[in-house]
Amino acid sequence: MSVTAPRGFRAAGVAAGLKPDGARDVAVIVNDGPSRSAAAVFTANRVQAAPVQWSRQVAKGGRARAVVVNSGGANACTGAPGFQDTHATAERAAHALGDSAAEILVCSTGLIGERLPMPELLSGVDMAVADAARDGGLDAADAIRTTDTVAKIAFRRGADYTVGGMAKGAGMLAPALATMICVLTTDAELTPEQCDRLLRAATAATFDRIDADGCMSTNDTVVLMASGASGAAPDEEEFAALLTEVCDELAGQLIADAEGATKAISVEVVGAASEDDALQAARAVAGNNLFKCAMFGEDPNWGRVLAAVGTTTAAFEPDQLNVAINGVWVCRKGAVGDDRSKVDLSGRDVAVTVDLSAGGAAATVRTTDLTTAYVHENSAYSS
Amino acid sequence: MSVTAPRGFRAAGVAAGLKPDGARDVAVIVNDGPSRSAAAVFTANRVQAAPVQWSRQVAKGGRARAVVVNSGGANACTGAPGFQDTHATAERAAHALGDSAAEILVCSTGLIGERLPMPELLSGVDMAVADAARDGGLDAADAIRTTDTVAKIAFRRGADYTVGGMAKGAGMLAPALATMICVLTTDAELTPEQCDRLLRAATAATFDRIDADGCMSTNDTVVLMASGASGAAPDEEEFAALLTEVCDELAGQLIADAEGATKAISVEVVGAASEDDALQAARAVAGNNLFKCAMFGEDPNWGRVLAAVGTTTAAFEPDQLNVAINGVWVCRKGAVGDDRSKVDLSGRDVAVTVDLSAGGAAATVRTTDLTTAYVHENSAYSS
């Protein structure tokens, strides 16, 4: 279902020859309206790929006719020629759609520092626009994969509208987005301002709270397009909840497919004086290499959790910290708690709870373990 | 030579039974004066081991008769009983030396969250004080090792005085110290205030600029003791340079022996608007897992260097960044530079230079690669 679950959208994913193995590598998602409100959020990295620079400008207009996504090359750190390549890509899609390039977003993912093979990419855009169809959502989700082992899609039905989405991203999933590209669609009737506000809130609560390796990409982009094809102006609270659910489900799929990971870890911080404190502490634990190695080794090493929390400015007293790993409170009041041999870490899912004993706020950050396979993949994959 | 290179110091390292393999695990370094000025710096982690809490108080007095260091247990996250253990350790050394516990520093290193075996430790203190001798520096350096594969020692001769030192630390070497313990000695005549000021300056320029895995320990301690046995009040500038050299050499030994590392990487940032900017950018690169994996894979992946620099607030324009790896400028003006195949990464030492093109300031941070062996060691070693 993916991005074509809502009415008003067509999509396609084609093999244009950007990937050496001949797999799909160019996707388009076309909004046929009647409206075309849109918004996007981007990486906070100051080194931004050409497509991010381009799409930022498009998003400012609040309207989008289509998104072109290519895998097989990030078009990052490619200078002015790389920006021209992105511009040419948008122009080609605009021409094929009989529309304006100023309403075409472009996303790219893959290796940094290399120019894209433009003849292949441009004919790929032609092919994809020609192929774009109501049943093309899954092909599009397939075409945006890099080291992703599976396509990531999700959708939710509202009262009389639908929210759909697809995402890619398998490594570099860090706060403030990740090496991830996500396209969200809805046939609800929304203004550009609603798109922007609702998208920012949904991503802040989901994609911004996953962290695979603490690294921040040059290409992260999340786009929301609203076709208005349902004719329904949604209840904003209900829509926000559904959009967040779709994002949350996609974020979970990203963590589940993170490069080389053997554990999907949720770090929940409770008893915090504020949500900011809870988030800061959860991020510190989720980003701690030694903790992540311990999880890979199935070692309920709560000392590393405490050492990570101790690097934050969150309100807490060290001798009031409690830590549970998969339900066993192995650390109580900053010291040894229940028998750590009772902790079962054999499964893929791990739940770590840190109680700061400083208030009533909470937050959760999801991460993965740090594995020998992660190191292997990222020492071999030249990006 | 180590900590007994300067006159006025005795040391010993004995096997007290804290380590299961029967290796040396308790060291003492005794200052026989005539003066006993001292200073210490500690981890910035808010979760602090009992010996750090104790030694902070001792250091405030500006005087130290001796330092007791044990490996085989960090005495961290052990609550009030753990603090009592540290106190008892200091009292035992004080008794053996006929002195006051208020001038005995204690350092511990090893597993977090377990009480120390006190009968063994206390008899180890007795043995070590009894053994302490002018030629005991190397045994002491040996006794403080945990996963260190070699003892780390260094010394420098001044005009008429000497600076000596020993250190341990093989993982968790992060900014704001590391899981490292370092004892520095000198027979120069110094006031407590001089010790404090000179030690802070030397550690800020050395130990604070190494980062193996971004993790900050609960036990980091660097101590400087001055015996005054040379009778020489040193030229402060000369002394500062020698002390910094000793710290720098020990920091280099720590990086060279970092757990599982195959590369010793120096990240130099030049052309920065300020030293703070240079440091921030260097730390961001040195702490980036993807960059560190690329170094393990001997892949001159400058895109990951740029992506790391892009996460900082340092002054720079993305299209003015230059990056050299082992002397080859693989990135010029934010895009592809010289042929990356010319980069030789086969050796152990790697030099990365980032030119921010924003000013005249520079700074260097040293780190290691992220390896499968690092993950293996830190998933198996319960700390």
CSV table of C-alpha atoms in Angstrom, one decimal, chain B:
chain,number,residue,atom,x,y,z
B,1,MET,CA,61.7,4.9,35.8
B,2,SER,CA,58.1,5.9,36.0
B,3,VAL,CA,56.9,7.6,39.1
B,4,THR,CA,60.2,6.9,41.0
B,5,ALA,CA,62.4,8.7,38.5
B,6,PRO,CA,62.2,11.9,40.6
B,7,ARG,CA,63.8,11.8,44.0
B,8,GLY,CA,61.8,11.6,47.1
B,9,PHE,CA,59.4,8.9,45.9
B,10,ARG,CA,59.1,5.2,46.6
B,11,ALA,CA,56.7,2.8,45.0
B,12,ALA,CA,55.6,-0.8,44.8
B,13,GLY,CA,53.2,-3.1,43.0
B,14,VAL,CA,52.1,-6.3,44.6
B,15,ALA,CA,49.7,-9.2,43.9
B,16,ALA,CA,47.0,-9.1,46.6
B,17,GLY,CA,44.6,-11.5,45.1
B,18,LEU,CA,42.1,-9.0,43.6
B,19,LYS,CA,42.7,-10.2,40.1
B,20,PRO,CA,41.7,-13.8,39.5
B,21,ASP,CA,44.9,-14.5,37.6
B,22,GLY,CA,47.2,-13.7,40.4
B,23,ALA,CA,48.8,-10.7,38.7
B,24,ARG,CA,49.9,-7.5,40.5
B,25,ASP,CA,46.8,-5.5,41.6
B,26,VAL,CA,47.8,-3.1,44.3
B,27,ALA,CA,50.2,-0.2,43.9
B,28,VAL,CA,51.4,2.5,46.3
B,29,ILE,CA,53.4,5.6,45.5
B,30,VAL,CA,54.8,7.3,48.6
B,31,ASN,CA,56.1,10.8,48.7
B,32,ASP,CA,58.9,11.1,51.3
B,33,GLY,CA,59.3,14.8,50.9
B,34,PRO,CA,60.6,17.1,52.2
B,35,SER,CA,57.4,18.8,50.8
B,36,ARG,CA,54.2,17.1,49.7
B,37,SER,CA,52.3,19.5,47.5
B,38,ALA,CA,49.8,17.8,45.4
B,39,ALA,CA,46.8,18.3,43.0
B,40,ALA,CA,44.4,16.0,41.2
B,41,VAL,CA,41.8,16.2,38.4
B,42,PHE,CA,38.9,13.8,38.1
B,43,THR,CA,36.3,12.5,35.7
B,44,ALA,CA,33.5,14.9,34.8
B,45,ASN,CA,31.0,12.1,35.1
B,46,ARG,CA,28.4,12.8,37.7
B,47,VAL,CA,28.3,9.1,38.6
B,48,GLN,CA,31.6,9.0,40.5
B,49,ALA,CA,33.2,6.0,42.1
B,50,ALA,CA,33.9,6.0,45.8
B,51,PRO,CA,37.6,6.5,45.5
B,52,VAL,CA,36.9,9.6,43.3
B,53,GLN,CA,34.6,11.0,46.0
B,54,TRP,CA,37.3,10.3,48.6
B,55,SER,CA,40.3,11.6,46.7
B,56,ARG,CA,38.5,14.8,45.7
B,57,GLN,CA,38.4,15.7,49.4
B,58,VAL,CA,42.0,14.8,49.9
B,59,ALA,CA,43.1,16.9,46.9
B,60,LYS,CA,41.3,19.9,48.2
B,61,GLY,CA,43.9,20.0,51.0
B,62,GLY,CA,46.7,20.4,48.5
B,63,ARG,CA,48.9,17.8,50.1
B,64,ALA,CA,49.5,14.1,49.6
B,65,ARG,CA,51.7,11.6,51.4
B,66,ALA,CA,50.8,8.7,49.1
B,67,VAL,CA,48.5,7.3,46.5
B,68,VAL,CA,47.1,3.8,46.7
B,69,VAL,CA,45.9,2.4,43.4
B,70,ASN,CA,44.1,-1.0,43.0
B,71,SER,CA,43.1,-2.7,39.8
B,72,GLY,CA,40.6,-5.7,39.9
B,73,GLY,CA,37.6,-3.5,40.9
B,74,ALA,CA,36.4,0.0,40.3
B,75,ASN,CA,34.5,0.4,43.5
B,76,ALA,CA,31.9,2.4,41.6
B,77,CYS,CA,28.1,2.2,42.1
B,78,THR,CA,28.7,0.5,45.5
B,79,GLY,CA,26.9,3.0,47.7
B,80,ALA,CA,27.9,3.9,51.2
B,81,PRO,CA,29.6,0.6,51.9
B,82,GLY,CA,31.9,1.2,49.0
B,83,PHE,CA,32.8,4.6,50.3
B,84,GLN,CA,33.6,3.0,53.7
B,85,ASP,CA,35.9,0.5,51.8
B,86,THR,CA,37.8,3.4,50.3
B,87,HIS,CA,38.1,5.1,53.6
B,88,ALA,CA,39.4,2.0,55.2
B,89,THR,CA,42.0,1.6,52.4
B,90,ALA,CA,43.3,5.1,53.1
B,91,GLU,CA,43.4,4.5,56.8
B,92,ARG,CA,45.3,1.3,56.4
B,93,ALA,CA,47.9,3.0,54.2
B,94,ALA,CA,48.1,5.9,56.7
B,95,HIS,CA,48.7,3.6,59.5
B,96,ALA,CA,51.4,1.7,57.7
B,97,LEU,CA,53.1,5.0,56.9
B,98,GLY,CA,52.5,6.6,60.3
B,99,ASP,CA,50.7,9.4,58.7
B,100,SER,CA,47.2,10.8,58.3
B,101,ALA,CA,44.5,9.3,56.0
B,102,ALA,CA,43.6,12.9,55.0
B,103,GLU,CA,46.7,12.9,52.9
B,104,ILE,CA,46.2,9.5,51.2
B,105,LEU,CA,44.6,9.4,47.7
B,106,VAL,CA,42.9,6.3,46.6
B,107,CYS,CA,42.2,5.2,43.0
B,108,SER,CA,40.4,2.0,41.8
B,109,THR,CA,39.9,0.5,38.4
B,110,GLY,CA,38.1,-2.5,37.1
B,111,LEU,CA,34.5,-3.7,37.1
B,112,ILE,CA,31.7,-1.4,38.2
B,113,GLY,CA,29.1,-2.4,40.7
B,114,GLU,CA,31.0,-4.8,42.8
B,115,ARG,CA,32.4,-4.5,46.3
B,116,LEU,CA,36.2,-4.9,46.6
B,117,PRO,CA,37.5,-8.0,48.5
B,118,MET,CA,38.6,-5.9,51.5
B,119,PRO,CA,40.7,-8.4,53.4
B,120,GLU,CA,42.9,-9.0,50.3
B,121,LEU,CA,43.0,-5.3,49.5
B,122,LEU,CA,44.0,-4.3,53.0
B,123,SER,CA,46.8,-6.8,53.3
B,124,GLY,CA,47.9,-5.8,49.8
B,125,VAL,CA,48.2,-2.2,51.1
B,126,ASP,CA,50.4,-3.5,54.0
B,127,MET,CA,52.6,-5.5,51.6
B,128,ALA,CA,52.9,-2.6,49.1
B,129,VAL,CA,53.9,-0.1,51.7
B,130,ALA,CA,56.4,-2.5,53.1
B,131,ASP,CA,57.8,-3.1,49.6
B,132,ALA,CA,57.8,0.5,48.5
B,133,ALA,CA,61.3,1.3,47.2
B,134,ARG,CA,63.2,3.7,44.9
B,135,ASP,CA,63.2,1.1,42.1
B,136,GLY,CA,59.5,0.1,42.5
B,137,GLY,CA,58.1,2.4,39.7
B,138,LEU,CA,57.8,-0.2,37.1
B,139,ASP,CA,56.1,-2.7,39.4
B,140,ALA,CA,53.6,0.0,40.4
B,141,ALA,CA,52.9,0.7,36.7
B,142,ASP,CA,52.3,-3.0,36.1
B,143,ALA,CA,49.9,-3.3,39.1
B,144,ILE,CA,47.5,-0.7,37.8
B,145,ARG,CA,46.8,-2.4,34.5
B,146,THR,CA,43.4,-3.8,33.6
B,147,THR,CA,42.9,-4.7,29.9
B,148,ASP,CA,46.1,-2.7,29.2
B,149,THR,CA,48.5,-5.0,27.3
B,150,VAL,CA,51.6,-3.0,28.4
B,151,ALA,CA,52.6,-0.8,31.4
B,152,LYS,CA,52.7,2.9,30.5
B,153,ILE,CA,55.5,5.0,31.9
B,154,ALA,CA,57.3,8.2,30.9
B,155,PHE,CA,59.7,10.8,32.4
B,156,ARG,CA,61.5,14.0,31.5
B,157,ARG,CA,64.6,15.7,33.0
B,158,GLY,CA,64.5,19.4,33.6
B,159,ALA,CA,67.4,21.7,34.6
B,160,ASP,CA,67.8,20.2,38.0
B,161,TYR,CA,64.6,18.2,38.6
B,162,THR,CA,62.7,15.4,37.0
B,163,VAL,CA,59.1,14.7,36.1
B,164,GLY,CA,57.9,11.1,36.0
B,165,GLY,CA,54.6,9.4,35.4
B,166,MET,CA,52.6,6.2,34.9
B,167,ALA,CA,49.2,5.6,33.5
B,168,LYS,CA,46.6,2.9,32.8
B,169,GLY,CA,43.6,3.0,30.5
B,170,ALA,CA,42.9,0.9,27.4
B,171,GLY,CA,39.2,1.6,26.7
B,172,MET,CA,36.8,4.4,27.5
B,173,LEU,CA,39.3,7.1,26.6
B,174,ALA,CA,37.1,10.1,26.1
B,175,PRO,CA,37.3,13.9,26.4
B,176,ALA,CA,37.3,15.1,29.9
B,177,LEU,CA,39.6,12.2,30.8
B,178,ALA,CA,39.0,8.6,30.2
B,179,THR,CA,39.0,5.4,32.2
B,180,MET,CA,42.4,6.2,33.0
B,181,ILE,CA,44.4,6.6,36.1
B,182,CYS,CA,47.6,8.5,36.0
B,183,VAL,CA,50.1,9.3,38.7
B,184,LEU,CA,52.7,12.0,38.0
B,185,THR,CA,55.6,12.9,40.3
B,186,THR,CA,58.3,15.5,40.5
B,187,ASP,CA,61.1,16.4,42.8
B,188,ALA,CA,60.7,20.0,41.9
B,189,GLU,CA,59.6,22.5,44.6
B,190,LEU,CA,56.1,23.5,43.9
B,191,THR,CA,53.2,25.0,45.9
B,192,PRO,CA,49.8,23.2,45.9
B,193,GLU,CA,48.5,26.1,43.8
B,194,GLN,CA,51.2,25.6,41.2
B,195,CYS,CA,50.5,21.9,41.1
B,196,ASP,CA,46.8,22.5,40.5
B,197,ARG,CA,47.3,25.1,37.8
B,198,LEU,CA,50.0,23.2,36.0
B,199,LEU,CA,48.2,19.9,36.2
B,200,ARG,CA,45.0,21.3,34.8
B,201,ALA,CA,46.8,23.0,31.9
B,202,ALA,CA,48.8,19.9,31.0
B,203,THR,CA,45.8,17.5,31.1
B,204,ALA,CA,43.6,19.9,29.1
B,205,ALA,CA,46.1,19.8,26.3
B,206,THR,CA,46.7,16.0,26.4
B,207,PHE,CA,44.5,13.6,28.1
B,208,ASP,CA,41.4,15.7,27.4
B,209,ARG,CA,42.2,15.4,23.7
B,210,ILE,CA,42.2,11.7,23.3
B,211,ASP,CA,39.0,9.8,22.6
B,212,ALA,CA,38.9,6.1,22.0
B,213,ASP,CA,35.2,5.4,22.2
B,214,GLY,CA,33.5,8.6,23.4
B,215,CYS,CA,32.6,7.0,26.8
B,216,MET,CA,33.4,8.7,30.0
B,217,SER,CA,34.4,6.7,33.0
B,218,THR,CA,33.3,6.9,36.7
B,219,ASN,CA,36.9,6.6,38.0
B,220,ASP,CA,39.2,8.8,36.0
B,221,THR,CA,41.9,10.4,38.1
B,222,VAL,CA,45.2,12.2,37.4
B,223,VAL,CA,47.4,13.0,40.4
B,224,LEU,CA,50.5,15.2,40.6
B,225,MET,CA,52.7,15.0,43.6
B,226,ALA,CA,55.8,17.2,44.2
B,227,SER,CA,58.4,16.1,46.8
B,228,GLY,CA,60.7,19.1,46.6
B,229,ALA,CA,63.6,16.6,47.0
B,230,SER,CA,65.6,18.4,44.3
B,231,GLY,CA,65.5,21.6,46.3
B,232,ALA,CA,64.9,23.4,42.9
B,233,ALA,CA,62.0,25.8,42.3
B,234,PRO,CA,61.6,25.3,38.6
B,235,ASP,CA,61.0,27.9,35.9
B,236,GLU,CA,57.3,27.5,35.5
B,237,GLU,CA,57.2,27.7,31.8
B,238,GLU,CA,59.9,25.0,31.4
B,239,PHE,CA,58.1,22.8,34.0
B,240,ALA,CA,54.8,23.2,32.2
B,241,ALA,CA,56.4,22.1,29.0
B,242,LEU,CA,58.0,19.0,30.6
B,243,LEU,CA,54.8,18.0,32.4
B,244,THR,CA,52.8,18.4,29.2
B,245,GLU,CA,55.4,16.3,27.4
B,246,VAL,CA,55.1,13.5,30.0
B,247,CYS,CA,51.3,13.6,29.8
B,248,ASP,CA,51.4,13.7,26.0
B,249,GLU,CA,53.6,10.7,25.9
B,250,LEU,CA,51.4,8.8,28.3
B,251,ALA,CA,48.3,9.8,26.3
B,252,GLY,CA,49.9,8.5,23.1
B,253,GLN,CA,50.7,5.2,24.9
B,254,LEU,CA,47.0,4.9,25.9
B,255,ILE,CA,45.8,5.4,22.3
B,256,ALA,CA,48.4,3.0,21.0
B,257,ASP,CA,47.1,0.4,23.4
B,258,ALA,CA,43.3,1.1,23.1
B,259,GLU,CA,41.2,-2.0,23.2
B,260,GLY,CA,41.0,-3.7,19.8
B,261,ALA,CA,42.3,-0.8,17.8
B,262,THR,CA,44.4,-1.3,14.7
B,263,LYS,CA,44.9,2.4,13.9
B,264,ALA,CA,46.2,5.3,15.9
B,265,ILE,CA,44.5,8.3,14.3
B,266,SER,CA,45.3,12.0,14.8
B,267,VAL,CA,42.6,14.3,13.7
B,268,GLU,CA,44.0,17.8,13.1
B,269,VAL,CA,41.7,20.7,12.4
B,270,VAL,CA,43.3,23.8,11.0
B,271,GLY,CA,42.1,27.1,9.6
B,272,ALA,CA,39.6,27.4,12.4
B,273,ALA,CA,38.2,30.7,13.6
B,274,SER,CA,39.1,29.7,17.2
B,275,GLU,CA,40.7,26.9,19.1
B,276,ASP,CA,37.3,26.0,20.5
B,277,ASP,CA,36.0,25.6,17.0
B,278,ALA,CA,39.0,23.5,16.0
B,279,LEU,CA,38.5,21.3,19.1
B,280,GLN,CA,34.8,20.8,18.5
B,281,ALA,CA,35.3,19.8,14.9
B,282,ALA,CA,38.2,17.5,15.8
B,283,ARG,CA,36.2,15.8,18.5
B,284,ALA,CA,33.2,15.3,16.2
B,285,VAL,CA,35.3,13.5,13.6
B,286,ALA,CA,37.3,11.5,16.2
B,287,GLY,CA,34.0,10.4,17.8
B,288,ASN,CA,32.2,9.4,14.6
B,289,ASN,CA,31.6,5.7,14.5
B,290,LEU,CA,31.2,5.5,10.7
B,291,PHE,CA,34.5,7.4,10.2
B,292,LYS,CA,36.2,5.1,12.6
B,293,CYS,CA,34.8,2.0,10.8
B,294,ALA,CA,36.1,3.4,7.5
B,295,MET,CA,39.6,3.8,9.0
B,296,PHE,CA,39.5,0.1,10.2
B,297,GLY,CA,38.6,-0.8,6.6
B,298,GLU,CA,41.4,1.4,5.3
B,299,ASP,CA,38.9,3.4,3.3
B,300,PRO,CA,39.8,7.1,2.8
B,301,ASN,CA,36.1,8.0,3.2
B,302,TRP,CA,36.2,11.8,3.4
B,303,GLY,CA,32.4,12.1,3.1
B,304,ARG,CA,32.1,10.8,6.6
B,305,VAL,CA,34.6,13.4,7.8
B,306,LEU,CA,32.5,16.1,6.2
B,307,ALA,CA,29.3,14.7,7.6
B,308,ALA,CA,30.9,14.7,11.1
B,309,VAL,CA,32.1,18.3,10.8
B,310,GLY,CA,28.7,19.3,9.6
B,311,THR,CA,27.2,18.4,13.0
B,312,THR,CA,29.2,21.1,14.8
B,313,THR,CA,28.7,24.8,15.4
B,314,ALA,CA,32.2,25.7,14.3
B,315,ALA,CA,32.5,28.5,11.8
B,316,PHE,CA,32.9,27.2,8.3
B,317,GLU,CA,31.2,27.2,4.8
B,318,PRO,CA,30.5,23.7,3.6
B,319,ASP,CA,31.9,24.5,0.1
B,320,GLN,CA,35.2,25.7,1.6
B,321,LEU,CA,36.1,22.6,3.5
B,322,ASN,CA,39.3,20.7,2.6
B,323,VAL,CA,40.3,17.3,3.9
B,324,ALA,CA,43.6,15.4,3.7
B,325,ILE,CA,44.1,11.8,4.7
B,326,ASN,CA,47.7,10.8,5.1
B,327,GLY,CA,48.8,13.8,3.1
B,328,VAL,CA,46.5,13.5,0.2
B,329,TRP,CA,43.9,16.2,-0.2
B,330,VAL,CA,41.0,14.0,-1.1
B,331,CYS,CA,38.4,16.7,-0.5
B,332,ARG,CA,38.8,20.3,-1.8
B,333,LYS,CA,36.2,23.0,-1.4
B,334,GLY,CA,33.7,20.5,-0.1
B,335,ALA,CA,33.8,18.2,-3.1
B,336,VAL,CA,36.0,15.6,-4.7
B,337,GLY,CA,39.7,16.5,-4.6
B,338,ASP,CA,42.8,14.5,-5.4
B,339,ASP,CA,42.6,10.8,-6.3
B,340,ARG,CA,41.6,8.8,-3.2
B,341,SER,CA,43.4,5.8,-4.5
B,342,LYS,CA,46.7,7.6,-3.7
B,343,VAL,CA,45.9,7.4,0.0
B,344,ASP,CA,48.0,4.7,1.8
B,345,LEU,CA,46.2,3.6,4.9
B,346,SER,CA,48.1,0.3,5.3
B,347,GLY,CA,50.1,1.6,8.3
B,348,ARG,CA,49.1,1.9,11.9
B,349,ASP,CA,49.3,5.7,12.1
B,350,VAL,CA,46.8,7.8,10.3
B,351,ALA,CA,46.8,11.6,10.0
B,352,VAL,CA,43.6,13.3,9.0
B,353,THR,CA,43.7,17.1,8.4
B,354,VAL,CA,40.5,19.1,8.1
B,355,ASP,CA,40.9,22.7,6.9
B,356,LEU,CA,37.9,24.8,7.9
B,357,SER,CA,39.1,27.8,5.8
B,358,ALA,CA,37.8,30.1,8.5
B,359,GLY,CA,40.8,31.4,10.4
B,360,GLY,CA,44.1,30.6,11.9
B,361,ALA,CA,43.4,28.4,14.9
B,362,ALA,CA,44.1,24.7,15.1
B,363,ALA,CA,43.7,21.7,17.5
B,364,THR,CA,44.4,18.0,17.4
B,365,VAL,CA,42.4,15.1,18.9
B,366,ARG,CA,43.8,11.6,18.9
B,367,THR,CA,41.6,8.5,18.5
B,368,THR,CA,41.5,4.9,17.3
B,369,ASP,CA,39.6,3.0,14.7
B,370,LEU,CA,36.4,1.1,15.5
B,371,THR,CA,37.1,-2.6,15.0
B,372,THR,CA,35.4,-5.9,15.3
B,373,ALA,CA,37.9,-6.7,18.1
B,374,TYR,CA,36.7,-3.6,20.0
B,375,VAL,CA,33.2,-4.9,19.9
B,376,HIS,CA,34.2,-8.4,20.8
B,377,GLU,CA,36.3,-7.3,23.8
B,378,ASN,CA,33.6,-4.9,25.1
B,379,SER,CA,30.7,-7.4,24.7
B,380,ALA,CA,32.6,-10.1,26.5
B,381,TYR,CA,34.3,-8.0,29.3
B,382,SER,CA,31.7,-7.3,31.9
B,383,SER,CA,32.5,-4.0,33.5
